[in-house]
Amino acid sequence: MNRTLKATAVAATCCAVAGAGTIGYRNVTAEAQTHRASDTTARHGHDDSFSGTKKIRVEGHSVNVSCSGHSAHRQPVVVLMAGGGDGLDTMADLQKTLSEKARVCSYDRLGEGSSDQPSGTQTVNDSSKILTGVLDRIAGDRPVVLAGHSLGGLIAARYAPDHRDRVKGLVLMDATIPALTAGISKAIPASATGPAAELRDQTIAVNKGQNPEKFIIADAKVRSAGNIPVQIIKHESQYAEVPDYGPALEQMWTEGQHQWLALSSRSSISTAAGSGHYIHVDRPDIAVKAIQRVTTQATLR
């Protein structure tokens, strides 16, 4: 697959950068995952004192986590969730800025960054178990705001309805849409050829689990997480490299983003002007303001 198409595949599936191997995912090198500290000793409750990166045991796996900043006892802990193919390092700049006013953590899902490889195919339920274990350690009984990009946003959105006692706010940054396989199959028909056909076929393959996390990205309806504050941010432009199907793909993505509004009676959606799929990189100012606003709203609940 050529370089420009790989960049286009970013938004159509989970998360990537130009030059990636498997469509929708970024190849992560060991050199890019150098961290300051490692600690595999299990602890009870959360630790609001450590800053940096360490490893914890969750569900029998080693999971890489990073935390920084401090906050008032009742203020939610902000948890950043990277997209598919990305480690927590891609959230480092965002975490640094946010941690000036809040306690902020991030983690590598199984198969990403410096965390263990998954033992087999993963579903949303498997990923949720890991997330619960991570939250138990980094937040304890404190509320959390989940801020996810791409696949991280989809996982956060699927997690929140079943954990209303814990998740008090969501920020979805160009989250993978709720029914991506059906959407891309409609936007790019089976009769398509060339780069568009590659994009369609590889997106469907990634959704079936052909990705570093072995994560099955299943189409499903959006369930309500109650009346928590939810901010949905979508990219402005992403599909210029497949002009024949670009308008249909943009419509697919926009409709999918609007479906996430069903998460809460307090959901809102906006477009990040001048942004591609990596909103927190292209427009970090928008991402920071959205997360800070949702955290403030969640604190007042």
Tab-separated table of C-alpha atoms in Angstrom:
chain	number	residue	atom	x	y	z
A	1	MET	CA	0.000	0.000	0.000
A	2	ASN	CA	1.370	3.405	-0.898
A	3	ARG	CA	2.328	6.060	1.631
A	4	THR	CA	-0.569	8.448	0.995
A	5	LEU	CA	-3.173	5.712	1.198
A	6	LYS	CA	-1.758	4.526	4.500
A	7	ALA	CA	-2.163	8.033	5.840
A	8	THR	CA	-5.744	8.101	4.578
A	9	ALA	CA	-6.468	4.805	6.296
A	10	VAL	CA	-5.908	6.541	9.622
A	11	ALA	CA	-9.460	7.811	9.861
A	12	ALA	CA	-11.121	4.936	8.078
A	13	THR	CA	-10.092	2.467	10.704
A	14	CYS	CA	-8.338	2.976	14.040
A	15	CYS	CA	-5.157	4.950	14.090
A	16	ALA	CA	-1.907	5.242	12.094
A	17	VAL	CA	0.736	7.433	10.546
A	18	ALA	CA	2.040	7.533	7.011
A	19	GLY	CA	4.417	4.668	6.365
A	20	ALA	CA	2.690	2.196	8.684
A	21	GLY	CA	2.752	-1.526	8.008
A	22	THR	CA	-0.678	-2.998	8.626
A	23	ILE	CA	-3.378	-0.545	7.623
A	24	GLY	CA	-4.840	1.402	10.517
A	25	TYR	CA	-1.957	0.739	12.853
A	26	ARG	CA	1.442	2.278	13.419
A	27	ASN	CA	4.556	0.144	13.708
A	28	VAL	CA	5.938	0.868	17.175
A	29	THR	CA	9.680	0.397	17.632
A	30	ALA	CA	11.307	-0.550	20.880
A	31	GLU	CA	13.422	2.597	20.668
A	32	ALA	CA	10.289	4.748	20.743
A	33	GLN	CA	9.177	3.137	23.955
A	34	THR	CA	12.000	4.077	26.368
A	35	HIS	CA	10.571	4.932	29.769
A	36	ARG	CA	11.942	6.240	33.004
A	37	ALA	CA	10.861	3.632	35.508
A	38	SER	CA	9.548	0.093	35.840
A	39	ASP	CA	7.746	-1.478	38.746
A	40	THR	CA	5.959	-4.792	38.514
A	41	THR	CA	5.112	-5.057	42.174
A	42	ALA	CA	1.359	-5.034	42.750
A	43	ARG	CA	-0.046	-2.382	45.076
A	44	HIS	CA	-3.391	-1.945	46.709
A	45	GLY	CA	-5.416	1.156	45.946
A	46	HIS	CA	-4.195	4.093	43.891
A	47	ASP	CA	-0.926	5.957	44.145
A	48	ASP	CA	-1.250	9.701	43.571
A	49	SER	CA	2.377	10.353	44.381
A	50	PHE	CA	4.385	8.782	41.577
A	51	SER	CA	5.236	10.640	38.406
A	52	GLY	CA	6.661	8.921	35.375
A	53	THR	CA	6.133	5.534	33.799
A	54	LYS	CA	6.071	2.114	35.385
A	55	LYS	CA	4.654	-1.342	34.849
A	56	ILE	CA	1.844	-2.864	36.876
A	57	ARG	CA	0.266	-6.321	36.919
A	58	VAL	CA	-3.289	-6.500	35.595
A	59	GLU	CA	-5.138	-9.751	34.890
A	60	GLY	CA	-1.825	-11.598	34.818
A	61	HIS	CA	-0.251	-9.178	32.332
A	62	SER	CA	2.364	-6.468	32.578
A	63	VAL	CA	0.773	-3.142	31.641
A	64	ASN	CA	2.752	0.035	31.069
A	65	VAL	CA	1.254	3.138	32.714
A	66	SER	CA	2.283	6.774	33.011
A	67	CYS	CA	0.955	9.354	35.482
A	68	SER	CA	1.728	12.997	36.241
A	69	GLY	CA	0.252	15.977	38.053
A	70	HIS	CA	-1.921	16.293	41.132
A	71	SER	CA	-5.525	17.250	41.785
A	72	ALA	CA	-8.047	17.816	44.541
A	73	HIS	CA	-9.529	14.696	46.104
A	74	ARG	CA	-12.923	15.050	44.409
A	75	GLN	CA	-11.561	16.031	41.027
A	76	PRO	CA	-11.616	13.210	38.475
A	77	VAL	CA	-8.431	11.573	37.302
A	78	VAL	CA	-8.032	12.134	33.555
A	79	VAL	CA	-7.123	8.956	31.670
A	80	LEU	CA	-5.821	9.325	28.121
A	81	MET	CA	-6.382	6.433	25.710
A	82	ALA	CA	-4.321	6.298	22.520
A	83	GLY	CA	-5.486	4.986	19.181
A	84	GLY	CA	-4.716	1.629	17.649
A	85	GLY	CA	-1.041	1.153	16.817
A	86	ASP	CA	-0.055	3.925	19.197
A	87	GLY	CA	1.585	3.734	22.580
A	88	LEU	CA	1.100	6.138	25.453
A	89	ASP	CA	4.038	8.168	24.128
A	90	THR	CA	1.744	9.686	21.498
A	91	MET	CA	-0.225	11.270	24.338
A	92	ALA	CA	2.858	12.626	26.144
A	93	ASP	CA	2.533	16.260	25.075
A	94	LEU	CA	-1.185	16.326	25.840
A	95	GLN	CA	-0.578	14.702	29.226
A	96	LYS	CA	2.154	17.195	30.088
A	97	THR	CA	-0.116	20.167	29.405
A	98	LEU	CA	-3.145	18.741	31.196
A	99	SER	CA	-1.136	17.662	34.240
A	100	GLU	CA	-0.466	21.312	35.099
A	101	LYS	CA	-4.014	21.431	36.483
A	102	ALA	CA	-5.037	17.799	36.996
A	103	ARG	CA	-3.902	14.273	37.735
A	104	VAL	CA	-3.455	12.657	34.315
A	105	CYS	CA	-2.550	9.088	33.418
A	106	SER	CA	-2.218	7.024	30.263
A	107	TYR	CA	-1.465	3.389	29.524
A	108	ASP	CA	-0.442	0.984	26.781
A	109	ARG	CA	-3.126	-1.548	25.952
A	110	LEU	CA	-2.023	-5.152	25.459
A	111	GLY	CA	-0.156	-5.410	22.183
A	112	GLU	CA	0.839	-1.749	22.213
A	113	GLY	CA	3.901	0.096	23.469
A	114	SER	CA	5.691	-1.623	26.345
A	115	SER	CA	2.769	-3.685	27.625
A	116	ASP	CA	2.578	-7.449	27.209
A	117	GLN	CA	1.248	-9.034	24.070
A	118	PRO	CA	-2.316	-10.360	24.287
A	119	SER	CA	-2.586	-14.102	24.779
A	120	GLY	CA	-5.220	-14.348	22.054
A	121	THR	CA	-7.942	-12.468	20.244
A	122	GLN	CA	-9.368	-9.575	22.246
A	123	THR	CA	-12.898	-8.207	22.395
A	124	VAL	CA	-14.303	-5.104	24.055
A	125	ASN	CA	-14.923	-7.195	27.183
A	126	ASP	CA	-11.260	-8.222	27.356
A	127	SER	CA	-10.071	-4.668	26.913
A	128	SER	CA	-12.554	-3.496	29.554
A	129	LYS	CA	-11.114	-5.919	32.109
A	130	ILE	CA	-7.647	-4.475	31.547
A	131	LEU	CA	-8.968	-0.927	31.777
A	132	THR	CA	-10.764	-1.716	35.041
A	133	GLY	CA	-7.574	-3.124	36.519
A	134	VAL	CA	-5.612	-0.076	35.431
A	135	LEU	CA	-8.202	2.292	36.918
A	136	ASP	CA	-8.196	0.360	40.180
A	137	ARG	CA	-4.475	1.041	40.485
A	138	ILE	CA	-4.184	4.623	39.222
A	139	ALA	CA	-7.497	6.054	40.459
A	140	GLY	CA	-8.782	3.777	43.205
A	141	ASP	CA	-12.292	4.886	44.131
A	142	ARG	CA	-11.878	8.324	42.566
A	143	PRO	CA	-14.003	9.259	39.516
A	144	VAL	CA	-12.372	9.356	36.107
A	145	VAL	CA	-12.732	11.200	32.824
A	146	LEU	CA	-11.759	9.070	29.839
A	147	ALA	CA	-10.301	10.930	26.847
A	148	GLY	CA	-9.735	8.622	23.915
A	149	HIS	CA	-8.410	9.025	20.394
A	150	SER	CA	-9.612	6.799	17.550
A	151	LEU	CA	-9.764	3.177	18.806
A	152	GLY	CA	-9.087	4.462	22.321
A	153	GLY	CA	-12.211	6.592	21.993
A	154	LEU	CA	-14.319	3.646	20.888
A	155	ILE	CA	-13.117	1.547	23.827
A	156	ALA	CA	-13.845	4.405	26.244
A	157	ALA	CA	-17.326	4.854	24.785
A	158	ARG	CA	-18.095	1.135	25.063
A	159	TYR	CA	-16.743	1.020	28.621
A	160	ALA	CA	-18.622	3.965	30.113
A	161	PRO	CA	-22.213	2.605	30.006
A	162	ASP	CA	-21.260	-0.376	32.194
A	163	HIS	CA	-19.202	1.710	34.632
A	164	ARG	CA	-21.356	4.727	35.431
A	165	ASP	CA	-20.213	4.661	39.046
A	166	ARG	CA	-16.668	5.408	37.913
A	167	VAL	CA	-16.707	7.179	34.538
A	168	LYS	CA	-18.013	10.720	35.024
A	169	GLY	CA	-17.055	12.226	31.682
A	170	LEU	CA	-15.897	11.368	28.154
A	171	VAL	CA	-13.930	13.156	25.454
A	172	LEU	CA	-13.859	11.345	22.101
A	173	MET	CA	-11.239	12.620	19.665
A	174	ASP	CA	-12.218	11.315	16.230
A	175	ALA	CA	-13.241	8.045	17.853
A	176	THR	CA	-13.610	4.993	15.633
A	177	ILE	CA	-17.256	5.000	14.595
A	178	PRO	CA	-19.776	2.525	16.088
A	179	ALA	CA	-20.353	0.566	12.862
A	180	LEU	CA	-17.157	0.925	10.835
A	181	THR	CA	-17.301	-2.379	8.943
A	182	ALA	CA	-20.824	-1.732	7.684
A	183	GLY	CA	-19.981	1.891	6.990
A	184	ILE	CA	-16.891	1.337	4.886
A	185	SER	CA	-18.544	-1.548	3.046
A	186	LYS	CA	-21.264	0.889	1.991
A	187	ALA	CA	-18.990	3.852	1.283
A	188	ILE	CA	-16.580	1.796	-0.854
A	189	PRO	CA	-18.454	-0.950	-2.751
A	190	ALA	CA	-16.975	-4.352	-3.492
A	191	SER	CA	-16.679	-3.340	-7.144
A	192	ALA	CA	-14.074	-0.693	-6.292
A	193	THR	CA	-10.521	-1.137	-7.568
A	194	GLY	CA	-7.101	0.303	-6.850
A	195	PRO	CA	-6.266	2.216	-3.656
A	196	ALA	CA	-9.916	2.459	-2.582
A	197	ALA	CA	-10.309	-1.312	-2.754
A	198	GLU	CA	-7.138	-1.739	-0.699
A	199	LEU	CA	-8.462	0.667	1.903
A	200	ARG	CA	-11.774	-1.182	2.112
A	201	ASP	CA	-10.289	-4.675	2.314
A	202	GLN	CA	-7.582	-3.863	4.824
A	203	THR	CA	-9.932	-1.886	7.050
A	204	ILE	CA	-12.261	-4.879	7.230
A	205	ALA	CA	-9.281	-7.171	7.940
A	206	VAL	CA	-8.087	-4.902	10.762
A	207	ASN	CA	-11.593	-4.895	12.227
A	208	LYS	CA	-11.536	-8.696	12.273
A	209	GLY	CA	-8.490	-8.657	14.528
A	210	GLN	CA	-5.552	-8.418	12.138
A	211	ASN	CA	-3.845	-5.739	14.208
A	212	PRO	CA	-1.194	-5.599	16.969
A	213	GLU	CA	-3.811	-5.806	19.728
A	214	LYS	CA	-5.607	-8.716	18.021
A	215	PHE	CA	-8.644	-6.614	18.831
A	216	ILE	CA	-11.945	-7.355	17.097
A	217	ILE	CA	-13.626	-4.042	16.276
A	218	ALA	CA	-17.229	-5.180	16.129
A	219	ASP	CA	-20.112	-3.046	14.902
A	220	ALA	CA	-22.616	-2.362	17.693
A	221	LYS	CA	-25.279	0.124	18.698
A	222	VAL	CA	-24.407	2.976	21.048
A	223	ARG	CA	-25.594	2.500	24.627
A	224	SER	CA	-26.293	5.312	27.045
A	225	ALA	CA	-23.871	6.173	29.839
A	226	GLY	CA	-26.467	8.358	31.555
A	227	ASN	CA	-26.184	12.134	31.721
A	228	ILE	CA	-22.423	12.512	32.038
A	229	PRO	CA	-20.729	15.297	30.034
A	230	VAL	CA	-19.531	13.972	26.679
A	231	GLN	CA	-17.546	16.013	24.162
A	232	ILE	CA	-17.175	14.524	20.672
A	233	ILE	CA	-14.582	16.107	18.376
A	234	LYS	CA	-14.234	15.119	14.720
A	235	HIS	CA	-11.583	15.886	12.122
A	236	GLU	CA	-12.132	18.496	9.438
A	237	SER	CA	-10.634	16.697	6.452
A	238	GLN	CA	-9.061	13.294	5.968
A	239	TYR	CA	-9.908	11.517	2.697
A	240	ALA	CA	-8.330	13.612	-0.072
A	241	GLU	CA	-6.198	10.670	-1.282
A	242	VAL	CA	-9.251	8.673	-2.406
A	243	PRO	CA	-11.172	11.394	-4.292
A	244	ASP	CA	-13.681	9.055	-5.928
A	245	TYR	CA	-14.945	7.889	-2.542
A	246	GLY	CA	-13.790	10.747	-0.325
A	247	PRO	CA	-17.224	12.404	0.011
A	248	ALA	CA	-18.877	9.085	0.895
A	249	LEU	CA	-16.189	8.302	3.464
A	250	GLU	CA	-16.511	11.744	5.048
A	251	GLN	CA	-20.281	11.290	5.247
A	252	MET	CA	-19.791	7.850	6.809
A	253	TRP	CA	-17.416	9.267	9.419
A	254	THR	CA	-19.610	12.271	10.217
A	255	GLU	CA	-22.724	10.139	10.631
A	256	GLY	CA	-20.770	7.775	12.875
A	257	GLN	CA	-19.556	10.625	15.063
A	258	HIS	CA	-23.124	11.857	15.474
A	259	GLN	CA	-24.182	8.367	16.571
A	260	TRP	CA	-21.926	8.778	19.613
A	261	LEU	CA	-24.237	11.583	20.766
A	262	ALA	CA	-26.540	8.852	22.107
A	263	LEU	CA	-24.001	8.218	24.876
A	264	SER	CA	-25.491	10.937	27.059
A	265	SER	CA	-28.199	13.552	27.319
A	266	ARG	CA	-25.302	15.986	27.808
A	267	SER	CA	-23.362	15.093	24.659
A	268	SER	CA	-22.109	17.713	22.228
A	269	ILE	CA	-20.153	17.507	18.976
A	270	SER	CA	-17.749	19.861	17.236
A	271	THR	CA	-15.276	19.883	14.346
A	272	ALA	CA	-11.609	20.659	14.948
A	273	ALA	CA	-10.829	23.202	12.240
A	274	GLY	CA	-7.620	22.460	10.380
A	275	SER	CA	-7.310	18.979	11.857
A	276	GLY	CA	-6.849	15.560	10.404
A	277	HIS	CA	-7.368	12.364	12.386
A	278	TYR	CA	-4.763	13.221	15.057
A	279	ILE	CA	-6.731	16.045	16.630
A	280	HIS	CA	-4.587	16.158	19.780
A	281	VAL	CA	-1.512	16.675	17.588
A	282	ASP	CA	-2.976	18.975	14.911
A	283	ARG	CA	-5.068	21.050	17.317
A	284	PRO	CA	-3.856	20.372	20.856
A	285	ASP	CA	-5.509	23.595	22.011
A	286	ILE	CA	-8.931	22.189	21.145
A	287	ALA	CA	-8.204	18.841	22.795
A	288	VAL	CA	-6.927	20.473	25.995
A	289	LYS	CA	-9.891	22.824	26.320
A	290	ALA	CA	-12.390	20.004	25.740
A	291	ILE	CA	-10.811	17.741	28.352
A	292	GLN	CA	-10.515	20.544	30.881
A	293	ARG	CA	-14.146	21.559	30.305
A	294	VAL	CA	-15.457	18.024	30.726
A	295	THR	CA	-13.299	17.519	33.837
A	296	THR	CA	-14.712	20.681	35.372
A	297	GLN	CA	-18.271	19.603	34.569
A	298	ALA	CA	-17.615	16.163	36.028
A	299	THR	CA	-16.153	17.680	39.193
A	300	LEU	CA	-19.319	19.716	39.774
A	301	ARG	CA	-21.569	16.656	39.632
